[in-house]
Each structure stands twice: as structure tokens, then as C-alpha cells.
mmCIF file of C-alpha atoms in Angstrom:
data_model
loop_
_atom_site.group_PDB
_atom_site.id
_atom_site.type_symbol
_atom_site.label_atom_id
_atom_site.label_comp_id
_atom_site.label_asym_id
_atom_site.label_seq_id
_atom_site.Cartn_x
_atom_site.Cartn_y
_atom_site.Cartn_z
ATOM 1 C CA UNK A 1 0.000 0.000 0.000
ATOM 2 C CA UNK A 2 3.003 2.332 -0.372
ATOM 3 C CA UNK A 3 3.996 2.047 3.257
ATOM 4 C CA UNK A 4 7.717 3.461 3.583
ATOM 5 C CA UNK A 5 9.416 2.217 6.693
ATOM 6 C CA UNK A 6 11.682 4.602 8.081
ATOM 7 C CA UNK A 7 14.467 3.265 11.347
ATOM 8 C CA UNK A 8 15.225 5.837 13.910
ATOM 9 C CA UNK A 9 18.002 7.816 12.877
ATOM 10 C CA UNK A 10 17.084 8.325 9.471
ATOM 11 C CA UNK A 11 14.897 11.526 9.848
ATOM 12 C CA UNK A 12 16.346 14.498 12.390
ATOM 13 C CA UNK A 13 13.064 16.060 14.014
ATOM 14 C CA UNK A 14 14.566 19.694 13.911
ATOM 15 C CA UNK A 15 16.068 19.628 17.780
ATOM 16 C CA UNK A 16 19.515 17.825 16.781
ATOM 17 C CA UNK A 17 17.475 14.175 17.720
ATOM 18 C CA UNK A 18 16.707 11.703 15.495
ATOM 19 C CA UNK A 19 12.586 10.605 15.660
ATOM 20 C CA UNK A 20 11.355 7.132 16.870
ATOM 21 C CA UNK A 21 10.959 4.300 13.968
ATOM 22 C CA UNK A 22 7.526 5.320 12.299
ATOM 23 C CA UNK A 23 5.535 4.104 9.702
ATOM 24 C CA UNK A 24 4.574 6.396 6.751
ATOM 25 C CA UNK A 25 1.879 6.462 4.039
ATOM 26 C CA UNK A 26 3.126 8.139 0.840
ATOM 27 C CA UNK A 27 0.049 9.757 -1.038
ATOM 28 C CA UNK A 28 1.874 9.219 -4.197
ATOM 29 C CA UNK A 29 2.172 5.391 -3.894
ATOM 30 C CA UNK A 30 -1.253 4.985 -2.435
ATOM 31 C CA UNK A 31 -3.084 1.840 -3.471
ATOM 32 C CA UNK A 32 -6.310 3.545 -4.250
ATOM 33 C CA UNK A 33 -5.487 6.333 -6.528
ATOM 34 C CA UNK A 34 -2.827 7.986 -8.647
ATOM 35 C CA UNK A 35 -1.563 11.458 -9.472
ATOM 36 C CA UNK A 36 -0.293 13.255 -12.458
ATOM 37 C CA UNK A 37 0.204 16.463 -14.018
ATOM 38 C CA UNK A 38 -3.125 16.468 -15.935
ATOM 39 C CA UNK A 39 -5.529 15.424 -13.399
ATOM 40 C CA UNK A 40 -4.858 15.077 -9.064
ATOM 41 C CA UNK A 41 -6.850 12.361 -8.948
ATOM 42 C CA UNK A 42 -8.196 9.649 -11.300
ATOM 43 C CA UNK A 43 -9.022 5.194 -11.004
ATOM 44 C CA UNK A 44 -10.798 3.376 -13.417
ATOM 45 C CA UNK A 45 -13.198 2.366 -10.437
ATOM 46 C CA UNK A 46 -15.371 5.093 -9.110
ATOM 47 C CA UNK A 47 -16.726 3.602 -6.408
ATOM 48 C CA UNK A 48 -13.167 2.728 -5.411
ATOM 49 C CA UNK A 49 -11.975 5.817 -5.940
ATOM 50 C CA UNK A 50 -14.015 7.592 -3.867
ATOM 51 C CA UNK A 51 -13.668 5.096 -0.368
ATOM 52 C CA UNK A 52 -10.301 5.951 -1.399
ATOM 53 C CA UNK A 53 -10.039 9.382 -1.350
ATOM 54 C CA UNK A 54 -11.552 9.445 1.767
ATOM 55 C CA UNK A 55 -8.933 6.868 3.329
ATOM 56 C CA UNK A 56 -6.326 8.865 2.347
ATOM 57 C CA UNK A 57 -8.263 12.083 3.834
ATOM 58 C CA UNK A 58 -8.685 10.213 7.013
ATOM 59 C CA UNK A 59 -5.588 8.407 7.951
ATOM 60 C CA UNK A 60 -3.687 11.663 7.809
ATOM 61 C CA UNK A 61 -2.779 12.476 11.691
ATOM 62 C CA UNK A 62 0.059 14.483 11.080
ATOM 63 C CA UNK A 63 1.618 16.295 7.601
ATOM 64 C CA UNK A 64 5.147 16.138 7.225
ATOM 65 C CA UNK A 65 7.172 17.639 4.394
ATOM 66 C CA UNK A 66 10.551 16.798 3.966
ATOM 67 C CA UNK A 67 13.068 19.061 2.259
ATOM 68 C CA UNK A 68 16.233 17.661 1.027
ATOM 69 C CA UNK A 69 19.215 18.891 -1.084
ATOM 70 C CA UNK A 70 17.953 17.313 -4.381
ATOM 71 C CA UNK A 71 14.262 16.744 -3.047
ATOM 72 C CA UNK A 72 11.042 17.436 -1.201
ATOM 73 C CA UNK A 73 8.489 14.756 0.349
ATOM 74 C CA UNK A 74 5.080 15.362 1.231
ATOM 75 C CA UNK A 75 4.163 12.301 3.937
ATOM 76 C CA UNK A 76 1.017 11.754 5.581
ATOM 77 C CA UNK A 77 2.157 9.766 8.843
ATOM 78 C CA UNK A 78 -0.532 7.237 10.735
ATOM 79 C CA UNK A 79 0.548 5.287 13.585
ATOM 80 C CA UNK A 80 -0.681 1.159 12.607
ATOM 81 C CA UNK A 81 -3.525 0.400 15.084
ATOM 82 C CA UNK A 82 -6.661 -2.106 15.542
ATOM 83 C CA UNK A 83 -9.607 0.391 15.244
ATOM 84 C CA UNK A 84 -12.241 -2.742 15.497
ATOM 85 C CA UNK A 85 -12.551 -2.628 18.829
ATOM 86 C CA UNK A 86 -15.987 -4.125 17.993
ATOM 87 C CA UNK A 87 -16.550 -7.036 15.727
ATOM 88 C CA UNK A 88 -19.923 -7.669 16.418
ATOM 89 C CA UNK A 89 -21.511 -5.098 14.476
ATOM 90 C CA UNK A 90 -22.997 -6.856 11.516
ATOM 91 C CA UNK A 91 -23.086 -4.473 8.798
ATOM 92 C CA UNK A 92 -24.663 -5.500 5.680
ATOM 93 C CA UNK A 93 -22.696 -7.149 3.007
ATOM 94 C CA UNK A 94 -22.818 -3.958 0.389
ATOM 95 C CA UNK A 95 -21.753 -1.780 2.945
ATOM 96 C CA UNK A 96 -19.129 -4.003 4.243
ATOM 97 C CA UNK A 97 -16.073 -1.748 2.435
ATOM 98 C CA UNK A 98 -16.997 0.961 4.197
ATOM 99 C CA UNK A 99 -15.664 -0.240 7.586
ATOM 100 C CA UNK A 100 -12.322 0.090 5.985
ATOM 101 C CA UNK A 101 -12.603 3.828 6.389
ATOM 102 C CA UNK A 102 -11.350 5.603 9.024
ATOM 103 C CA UNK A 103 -13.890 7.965 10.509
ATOM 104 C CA UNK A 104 -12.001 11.861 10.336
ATOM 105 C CA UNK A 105 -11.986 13.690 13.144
ATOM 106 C CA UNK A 106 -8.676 15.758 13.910
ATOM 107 C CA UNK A 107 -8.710 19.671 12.488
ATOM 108 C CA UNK A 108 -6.283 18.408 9.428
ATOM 109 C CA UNK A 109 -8.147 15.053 8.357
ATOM 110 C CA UNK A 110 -11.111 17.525 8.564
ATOM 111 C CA UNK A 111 -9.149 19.930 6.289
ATOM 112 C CA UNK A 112 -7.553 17.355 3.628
ATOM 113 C CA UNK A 113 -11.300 15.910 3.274
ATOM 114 C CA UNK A 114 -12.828 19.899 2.536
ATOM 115 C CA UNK A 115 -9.858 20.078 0.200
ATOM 116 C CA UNK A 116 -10.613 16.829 -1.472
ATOM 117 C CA UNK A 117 -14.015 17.571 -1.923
ATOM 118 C CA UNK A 118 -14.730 20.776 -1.761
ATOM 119 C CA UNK A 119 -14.543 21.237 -5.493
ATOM 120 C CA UNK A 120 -17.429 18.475 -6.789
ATOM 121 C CA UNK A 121 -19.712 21.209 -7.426
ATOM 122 C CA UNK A 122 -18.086 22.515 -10.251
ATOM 123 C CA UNK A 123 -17.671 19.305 -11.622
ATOM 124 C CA UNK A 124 -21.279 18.081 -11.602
ATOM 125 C CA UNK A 125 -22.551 18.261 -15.411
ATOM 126 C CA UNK A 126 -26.300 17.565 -17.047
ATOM 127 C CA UNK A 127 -26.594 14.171 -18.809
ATOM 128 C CA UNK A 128 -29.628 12.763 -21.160
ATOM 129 C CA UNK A 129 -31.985 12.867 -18.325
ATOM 130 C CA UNK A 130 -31.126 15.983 -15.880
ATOM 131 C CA UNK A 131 -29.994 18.995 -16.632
ATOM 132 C CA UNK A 132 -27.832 20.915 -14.647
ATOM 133 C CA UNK A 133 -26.899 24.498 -13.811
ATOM 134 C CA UNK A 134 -25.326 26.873 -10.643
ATOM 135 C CA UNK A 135 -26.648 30.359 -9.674
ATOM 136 C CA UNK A 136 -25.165 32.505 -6.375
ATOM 137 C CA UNK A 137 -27.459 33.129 -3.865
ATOM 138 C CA UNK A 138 -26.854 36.507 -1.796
ATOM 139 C CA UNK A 139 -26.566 35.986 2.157
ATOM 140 C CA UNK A 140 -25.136 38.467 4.230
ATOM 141 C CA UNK A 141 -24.323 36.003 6.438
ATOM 142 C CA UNK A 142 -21.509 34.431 4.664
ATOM 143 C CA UNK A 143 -17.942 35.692 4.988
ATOM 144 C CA UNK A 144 -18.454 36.123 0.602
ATOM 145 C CA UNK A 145 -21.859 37.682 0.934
ATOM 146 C CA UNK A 146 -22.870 35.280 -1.284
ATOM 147 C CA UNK A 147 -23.476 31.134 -1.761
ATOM 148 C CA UNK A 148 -22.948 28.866 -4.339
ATOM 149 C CA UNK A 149 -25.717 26.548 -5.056
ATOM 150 C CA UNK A 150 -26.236 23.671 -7.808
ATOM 151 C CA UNK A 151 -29.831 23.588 -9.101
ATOM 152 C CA UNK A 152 -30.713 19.928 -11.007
ATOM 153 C CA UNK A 153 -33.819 19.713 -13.165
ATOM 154 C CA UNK A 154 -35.568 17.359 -15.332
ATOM 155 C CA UNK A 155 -34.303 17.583 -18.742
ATOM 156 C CA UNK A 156 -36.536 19.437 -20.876
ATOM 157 C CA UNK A 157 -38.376 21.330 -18.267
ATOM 158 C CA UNK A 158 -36.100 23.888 -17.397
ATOM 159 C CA UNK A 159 -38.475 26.527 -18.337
ATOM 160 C CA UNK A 160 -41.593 25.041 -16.380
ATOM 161 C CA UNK A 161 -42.674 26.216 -12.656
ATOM 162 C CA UNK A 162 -41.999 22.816 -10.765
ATOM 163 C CA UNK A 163 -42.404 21.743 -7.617
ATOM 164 C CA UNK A 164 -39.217 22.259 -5.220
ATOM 165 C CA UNK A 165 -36.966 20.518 -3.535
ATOM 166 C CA UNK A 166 -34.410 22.373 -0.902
ATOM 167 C CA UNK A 167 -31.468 19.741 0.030
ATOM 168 C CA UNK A 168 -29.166 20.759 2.565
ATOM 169 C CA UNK A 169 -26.401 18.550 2.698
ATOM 170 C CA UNK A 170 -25.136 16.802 5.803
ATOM 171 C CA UNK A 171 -21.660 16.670 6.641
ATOM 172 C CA UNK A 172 -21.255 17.229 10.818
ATOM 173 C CA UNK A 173 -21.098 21.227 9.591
ATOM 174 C CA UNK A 174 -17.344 20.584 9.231
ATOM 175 C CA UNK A 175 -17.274 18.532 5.708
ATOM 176 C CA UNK A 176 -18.208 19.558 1.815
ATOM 177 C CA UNK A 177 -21.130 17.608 0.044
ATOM 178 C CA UNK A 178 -19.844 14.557 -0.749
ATOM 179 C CA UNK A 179 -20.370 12.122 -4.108
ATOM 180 C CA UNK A 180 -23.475 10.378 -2.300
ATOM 181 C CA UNK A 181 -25.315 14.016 -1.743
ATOM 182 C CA UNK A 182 -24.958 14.304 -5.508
ATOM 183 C CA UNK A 183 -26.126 11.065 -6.347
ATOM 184 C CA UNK A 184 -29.169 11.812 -3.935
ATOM 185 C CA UNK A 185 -29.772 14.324 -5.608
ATOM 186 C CA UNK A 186 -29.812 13.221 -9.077
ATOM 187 C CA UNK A 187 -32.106 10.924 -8.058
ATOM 188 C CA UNK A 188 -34.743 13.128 -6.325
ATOM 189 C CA UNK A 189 -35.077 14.625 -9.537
ATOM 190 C CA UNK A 190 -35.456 11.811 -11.035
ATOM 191 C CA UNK A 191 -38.181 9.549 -9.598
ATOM 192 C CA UNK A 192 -39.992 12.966 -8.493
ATOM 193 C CA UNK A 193 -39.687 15.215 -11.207
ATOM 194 C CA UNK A 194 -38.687 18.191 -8.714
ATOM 195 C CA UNK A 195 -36.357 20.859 -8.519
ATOM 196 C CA UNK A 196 -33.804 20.141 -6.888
ATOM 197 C CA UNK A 197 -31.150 23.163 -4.995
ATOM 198 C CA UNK A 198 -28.869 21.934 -3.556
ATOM 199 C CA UNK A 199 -26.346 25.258 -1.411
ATOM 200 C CA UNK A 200 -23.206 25.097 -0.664
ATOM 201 C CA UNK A 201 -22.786 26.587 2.541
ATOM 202 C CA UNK A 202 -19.944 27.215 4.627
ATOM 203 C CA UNK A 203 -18.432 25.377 6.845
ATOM 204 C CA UNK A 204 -16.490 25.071 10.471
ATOM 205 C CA UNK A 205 -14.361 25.536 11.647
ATOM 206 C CA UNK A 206 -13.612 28.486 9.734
ATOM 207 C CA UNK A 207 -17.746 29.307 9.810
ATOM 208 C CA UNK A 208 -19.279 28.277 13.175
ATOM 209 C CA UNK A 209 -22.687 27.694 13.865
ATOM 210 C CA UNK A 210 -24.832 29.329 13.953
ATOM 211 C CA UNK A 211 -23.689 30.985 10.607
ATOM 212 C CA UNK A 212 -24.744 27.836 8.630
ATOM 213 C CA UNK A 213 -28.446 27.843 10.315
ATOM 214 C CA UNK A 214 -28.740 31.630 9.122
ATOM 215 C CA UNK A 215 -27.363 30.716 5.589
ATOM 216 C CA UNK A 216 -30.469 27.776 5.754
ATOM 217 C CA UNK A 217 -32.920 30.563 6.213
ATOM 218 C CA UNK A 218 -31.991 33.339 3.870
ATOM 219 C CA UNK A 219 -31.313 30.649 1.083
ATOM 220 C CA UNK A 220 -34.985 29.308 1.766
ATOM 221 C CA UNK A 221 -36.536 32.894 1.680
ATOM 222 C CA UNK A 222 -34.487 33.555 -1.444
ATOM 223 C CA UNK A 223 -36.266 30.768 -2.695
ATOM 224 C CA UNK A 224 -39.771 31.582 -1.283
ATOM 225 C CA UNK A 225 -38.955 35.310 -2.661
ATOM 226 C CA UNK A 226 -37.619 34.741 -5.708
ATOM 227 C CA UNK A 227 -39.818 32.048 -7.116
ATOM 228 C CA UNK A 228 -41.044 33.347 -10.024
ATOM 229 C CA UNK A 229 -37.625 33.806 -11.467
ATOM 230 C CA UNK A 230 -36.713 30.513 -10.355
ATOM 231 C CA UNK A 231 -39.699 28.950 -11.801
ATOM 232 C CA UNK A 232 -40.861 27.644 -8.062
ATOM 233 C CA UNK A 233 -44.328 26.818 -7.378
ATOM 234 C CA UNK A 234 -44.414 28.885 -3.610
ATOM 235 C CA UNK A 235 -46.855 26.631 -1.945
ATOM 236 C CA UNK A 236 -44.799 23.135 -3.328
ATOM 237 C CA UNK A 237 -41.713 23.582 -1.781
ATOM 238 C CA UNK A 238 -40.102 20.468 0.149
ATOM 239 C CA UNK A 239 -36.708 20.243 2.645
ATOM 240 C CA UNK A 240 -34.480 17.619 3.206
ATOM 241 C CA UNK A 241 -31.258 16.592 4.180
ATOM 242 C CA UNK A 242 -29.484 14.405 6.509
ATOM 243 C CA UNK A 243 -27.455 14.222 9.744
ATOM 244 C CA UNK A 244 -26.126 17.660 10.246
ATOM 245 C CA UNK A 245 -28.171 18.661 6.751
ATOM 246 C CA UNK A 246 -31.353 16.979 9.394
ATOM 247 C CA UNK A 247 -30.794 19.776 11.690
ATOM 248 C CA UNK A 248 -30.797 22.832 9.758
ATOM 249 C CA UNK A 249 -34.033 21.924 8.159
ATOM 250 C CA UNK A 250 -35.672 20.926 11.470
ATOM 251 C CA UNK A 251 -34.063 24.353 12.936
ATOM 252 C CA UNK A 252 -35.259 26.328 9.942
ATOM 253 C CA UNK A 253 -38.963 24.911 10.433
ATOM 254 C CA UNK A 254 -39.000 26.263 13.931
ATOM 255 C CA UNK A 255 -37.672 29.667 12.819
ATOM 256 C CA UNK A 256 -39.974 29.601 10.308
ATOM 257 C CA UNK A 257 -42.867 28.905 12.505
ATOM 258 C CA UNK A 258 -41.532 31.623 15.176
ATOM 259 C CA UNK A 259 -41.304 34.168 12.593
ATOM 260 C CA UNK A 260 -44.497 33.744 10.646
ATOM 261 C CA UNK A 261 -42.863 32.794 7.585
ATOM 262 C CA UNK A 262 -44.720 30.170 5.260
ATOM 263 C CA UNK A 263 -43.523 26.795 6.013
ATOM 264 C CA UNK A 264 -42.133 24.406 3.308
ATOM 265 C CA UNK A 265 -44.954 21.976 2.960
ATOM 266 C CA UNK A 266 -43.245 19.062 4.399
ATOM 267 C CA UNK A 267 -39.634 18.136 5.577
ATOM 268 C CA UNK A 268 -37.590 14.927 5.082
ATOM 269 C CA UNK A 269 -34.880 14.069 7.952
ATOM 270 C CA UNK A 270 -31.889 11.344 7.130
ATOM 271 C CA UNK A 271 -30.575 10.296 10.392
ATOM 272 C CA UNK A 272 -30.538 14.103 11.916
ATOM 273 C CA UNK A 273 -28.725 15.348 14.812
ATOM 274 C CA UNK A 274 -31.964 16.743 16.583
ATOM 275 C CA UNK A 275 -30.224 16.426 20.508
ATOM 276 C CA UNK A 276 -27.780 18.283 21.711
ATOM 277 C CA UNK A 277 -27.465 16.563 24.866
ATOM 278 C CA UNK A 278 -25.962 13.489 23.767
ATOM 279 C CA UNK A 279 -26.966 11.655 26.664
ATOM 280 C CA UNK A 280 -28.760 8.977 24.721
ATOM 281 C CA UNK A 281 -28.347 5.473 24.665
ATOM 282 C CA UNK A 282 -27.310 5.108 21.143
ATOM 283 C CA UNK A 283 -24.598 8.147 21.825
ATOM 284 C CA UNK A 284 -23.590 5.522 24.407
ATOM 285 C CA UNK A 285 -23.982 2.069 22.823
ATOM 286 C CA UNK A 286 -22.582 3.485 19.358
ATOM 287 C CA UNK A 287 -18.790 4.154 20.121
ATOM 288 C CA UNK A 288 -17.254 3.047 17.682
ATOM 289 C CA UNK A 289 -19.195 2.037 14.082
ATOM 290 C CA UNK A 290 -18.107 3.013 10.909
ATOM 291 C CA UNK A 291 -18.218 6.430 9.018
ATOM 292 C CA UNK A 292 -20.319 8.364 12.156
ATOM 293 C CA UNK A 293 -20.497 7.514 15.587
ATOM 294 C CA UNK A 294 -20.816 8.978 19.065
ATOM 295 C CA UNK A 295 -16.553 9.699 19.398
ATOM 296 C CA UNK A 296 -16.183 11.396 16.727
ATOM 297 C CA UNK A 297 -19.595 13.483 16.841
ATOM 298 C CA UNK A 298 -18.035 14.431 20.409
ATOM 299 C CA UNK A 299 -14.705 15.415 18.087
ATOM 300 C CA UNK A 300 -17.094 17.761 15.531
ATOM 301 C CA UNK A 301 -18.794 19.301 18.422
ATOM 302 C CA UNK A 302 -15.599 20.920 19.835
ATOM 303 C CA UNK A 303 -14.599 21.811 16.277
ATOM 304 C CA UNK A 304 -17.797 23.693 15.981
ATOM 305 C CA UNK A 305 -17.931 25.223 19.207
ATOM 306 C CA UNK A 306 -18.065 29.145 19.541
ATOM 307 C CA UNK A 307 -16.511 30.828 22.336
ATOM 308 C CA UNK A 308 -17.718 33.633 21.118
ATOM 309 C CA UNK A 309 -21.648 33.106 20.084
ATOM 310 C CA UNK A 310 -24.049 30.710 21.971
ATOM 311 C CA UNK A 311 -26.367 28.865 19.131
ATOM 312 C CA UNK A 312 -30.056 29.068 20.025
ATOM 313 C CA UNK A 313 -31.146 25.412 21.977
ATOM 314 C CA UNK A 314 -33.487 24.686 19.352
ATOM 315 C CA UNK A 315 -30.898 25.216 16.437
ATOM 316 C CA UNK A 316 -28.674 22.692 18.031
ATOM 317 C CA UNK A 317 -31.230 20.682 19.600
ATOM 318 C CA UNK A 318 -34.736 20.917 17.754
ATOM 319 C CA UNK A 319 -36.407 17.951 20.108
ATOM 320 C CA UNK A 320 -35.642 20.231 22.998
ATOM 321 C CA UNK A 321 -38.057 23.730 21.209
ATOM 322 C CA UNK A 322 -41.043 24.439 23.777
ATOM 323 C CA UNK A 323 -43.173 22.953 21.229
ATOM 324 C CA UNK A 324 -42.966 21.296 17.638
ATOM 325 C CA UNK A 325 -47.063 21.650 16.936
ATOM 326 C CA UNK A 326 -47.715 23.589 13.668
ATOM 327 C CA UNK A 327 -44.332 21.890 11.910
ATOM 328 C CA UNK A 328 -44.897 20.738 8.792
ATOM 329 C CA UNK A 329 -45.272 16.874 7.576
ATOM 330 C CA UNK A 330 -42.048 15.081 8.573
ATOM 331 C CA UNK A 331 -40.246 12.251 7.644
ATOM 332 C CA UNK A 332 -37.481 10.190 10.119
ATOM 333 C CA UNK A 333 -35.147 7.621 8.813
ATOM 334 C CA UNK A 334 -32.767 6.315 11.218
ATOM 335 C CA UNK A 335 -29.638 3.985 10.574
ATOM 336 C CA UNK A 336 -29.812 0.618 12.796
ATOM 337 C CA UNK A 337 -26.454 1.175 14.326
ATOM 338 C CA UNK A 338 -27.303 5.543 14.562
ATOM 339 C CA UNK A 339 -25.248 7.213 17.533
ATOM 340 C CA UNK A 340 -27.361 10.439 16.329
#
């Protein structure tokens, strides 16, 4: 797997010392993917290729470079541990491959995944049966004053009023929409017929909550606002989106409510965050599973945390809000093995 072995002595740490024997992952010889001058990242399997970007994003603990006379080296360093502490948990078969991936939770795994992803947006293109297209969305809220957004459609209708679909991504508020949130979306539009906008909003720990919960509701009233040039149907618009994307549209119904705004006519919740306390007994059972579970939500949570600006309790925590009556139609999907 391109693992370089390196014997004390061989590397000086700066203080006139030589390091302790380490192990070292070179991105270059990675088994998963392969660069060149044309194009940073490319493997004949997507699938693959994607589980292995995000290996690479996760087992980075610390970033070395190396400068020599005649050369530099860029080394991602992991220290070789069991992370199965559990073996028990019987995932299914198809998502098997997935326990292979290290869950991210350190500030620079967090920033090597934004940088490997945070550029899918511009690569998403229309096909034979949705079309696609990106507008900017003004928010005074961001640091840009402005949000980029991807809008899918069915093909041929780009000119009709349809109804609307607002997808906020999930991501812990600290990661980019990934290649599933795209896929989802695609196929909204496709066994729906909706329109689909899908906002990129910005994320910690650079932009702490509650920024991204005020981006939520000034990119819905853009859409309430603007639909006739965005060919929306007012009373048929829809939220969804899942784990931290589950909170911001179960936040932005409250504020909604509290505010007298007109509520999307129903909301759709993938595995949301919707208590803050963390005291349940999934957050306790759920240690350890793959891609999200209750460690490394406790790792996002500090990464997110404001010493500066306390988010509203029913932002963070929507099951804790005096009262839900008067939300609109909602939908809850839960995982089996859910720490959320």
C-alpha cells in the first residue's frame, strides 16, 4: 500500500534528535489512486476511488514535508492500530467496504477531506436525463456575501414552474457535500420530477454555527422570494437533508414557525442530529461504528464550538423547542447502528 518504513536515525526532528521508527503512508504510492500532471486524482473504479479518497483524507494524523538537497516529500504519517474494537456489528454485506474507512476527526483530516471535496460542485454536469446548472445566492451572512448553489432539473423542463426541492447537505457542519449528496440528488429529480437546490454553505471551523443555520434561512426565503424567477411553485416547496443537513431543516422549520414565515410543505430528515445533549443510549452504545459515531460526533462538536456566540437550543437541539405543533409533515429515517 506504499507504506515506507523509516528506522530511527534516518529523519532528524529539527532539535539535533533523530525521531522514533515510524511508519509512513506516501500519497503518491497509495493503493487507491494515482496522481499526475493532468488530473490530481483519477481510477478506473469510481466507487473505489471515492472510499479511497476518503482513506487517504482520514488516515492523515500528522503532515510532514521533507526538504532535502535534491528533493522534497510530502508524507502523511498514521501510527498502525486495531480500530475494530468491535466485531460484532454486523453491517450488511454492500456496505461491508466501508468499515475500511477511518472515521475523520482531527482539524487536518477535517481539512484534507474539505480540500478533497470541496470542489465536486463545479464538476457536476447535465446528462440525457437531468440537466444541470449553478446560480449565487446573496446571504449576508456568509464571509463572501454570497453562496454557491447547484440547481438539477428534469431535462426538458427547465423553463416550467416545478415543484421544489431544498437539500441541505449533511456533513457534521465541518465537511463539503460529498459524491453520495450528488447522487441523492440526481435521483430526487429523477423519480420525483422536482427541482432540486442543492447550497453550498460554509463550513467550520472556519464558519461556526450558527452561521450555517442563518445561511439555511436566507437561502430558503431567497427561494420563497424569488420564485417566479426561479420557476418555483411557492406553496410546493419540500426540505431535506441528513445528519447535520437533518438539523438545519428541522431548525429552519421552527424559525420559520416563530417568525411567521410560510412553512415548506413538508420536511424529510436522514438520520438528523436533533439532541444536543448526547446523553442517549445510542450516543452511548454506538462508540465506535463506521463512518459516524458517538466519538467522533463528540470530536465535531468541539470543532464547531463558539466561544464567542451561543447557538439558540433549538438550532442545536430541535427535540428540545417548547413545542414542535404547527411543523410541517415530517419524515425520520434512522440507521440501525445511529449514535445520532
Amino acid at each position: 500500500m506504499g507504506i515506507q518504513r523509516i528506522e530511527a536515525g534516518d529523519i532528524d526532528d529539527g532539535n539535533g534528535s533523530p525521531e522514533e521508527e515510524e511508519y509512513v503512508w506516501s500519497l503518491q504510492n497509495y493503493g487507491f489512486v494515482t496522481f499526475d500532471k493532468q488530473e490530481s486524482i483519477r481510477d478506473s473504479d469510481t466507487d473505489w476511488a471515492e472510499i479511497g479518497r476518503s482513506i487517504i483524507a482520514n488516515l492523515s494524523d500528522d503532515l510532514r514535508i521533507f526538504i532535502f538537497r535534491d528533493h522534497q516529500e510530502l508524507i502523511v504519517t498514521k501510527q498502525l492500530q486495531d480500530t475494530n474494537e468491535h466485531k460484532e456489528w454486523r453491517i450488511d454485506p454492500e456496505l461491508e467496504v466501508l468499515k475500511k474507512v477511518p472515521v475523520a476527526t482531527s482539524r487536518i483530516q477535517v481539512r484534507m477531506v474539505q480540500l478533497l471535496y470541496g470542489g465536486l460542485m463545479k464538476k457536476e454536469k447535465s446528462d440525457d436525463v437531468i440537466s444541470v446548472r449553478q446560480i449565487l445566492i446573496p446571504c449576508d451572512d456568509s464571509p463572501l456575501k454570497k453562496l454557491k448553489c447547484i440547481v438539477y432539473e428534469p431535462k426538458g423542463k427547465e423553463g416550467e414552474v416545478l415543484p421544489t426541492v431544498l437539500l441541505l447537505h449533511g456533513g457534521a457542519f465541518v465537511f463539503p457535500a460529498l459524491p453520495y449528496h450528488y447522487r441523492l440528488a440526481r435521483y430526487v429529480v429523477k423519480h420525483t420530477g422536482c427541482r432540486v437546490f442543492m447550497p453550498e454553505y460554509d463550513l467550520a471551523p472556519d464558519s461556526k454555527p450558527p452561521v450555517q443555520h442563518n445561511e439555511a434561512f436566507h437561502i430558503y426565503s431567497y427561494l420563497l422570494n424569488d420564485a417566479d424567477s426561479q420557476l418555483i411553485d411557492p406553496s410546493r416547496i419540500a426540505i431535506m437533508g441528513d445528519s447535520a443537513g437533518g438539523t438545519l431543516c428541522a431548525a429552519l422549520c421552527l424559525r420559520l414557525k416563530k417568525e411567521g414565515i410560510s412553512l415548506p410543505s413538508g420536511q424529510l430528515l436522514l438520520y438528523p442530529s436533533l439532541d444536543a445533549r448526547f446523553n442517549s443510549s445510542s450516543m452511548k452504545l454506538y462508540t465506535d461504528v463506521p463512518v459516524c459515531n458517538a466519538k467522533a460526533v463528540d470530536a465535531y462538536r468541539k470543532l464547531c464550538k463558539s466561544r464567542f456566540v451561543e447557538v439558540p437550543k433549538e438550532y442545536s437541539s430541535p427535540v428540545e423547542a417548547e413545542s414542535l405543533a404547527g411543523v410541517p409533515p415530517t419524515y425520520v429515517e434512522t440507521a440501525e447502528y445511529d449514535c445520532l
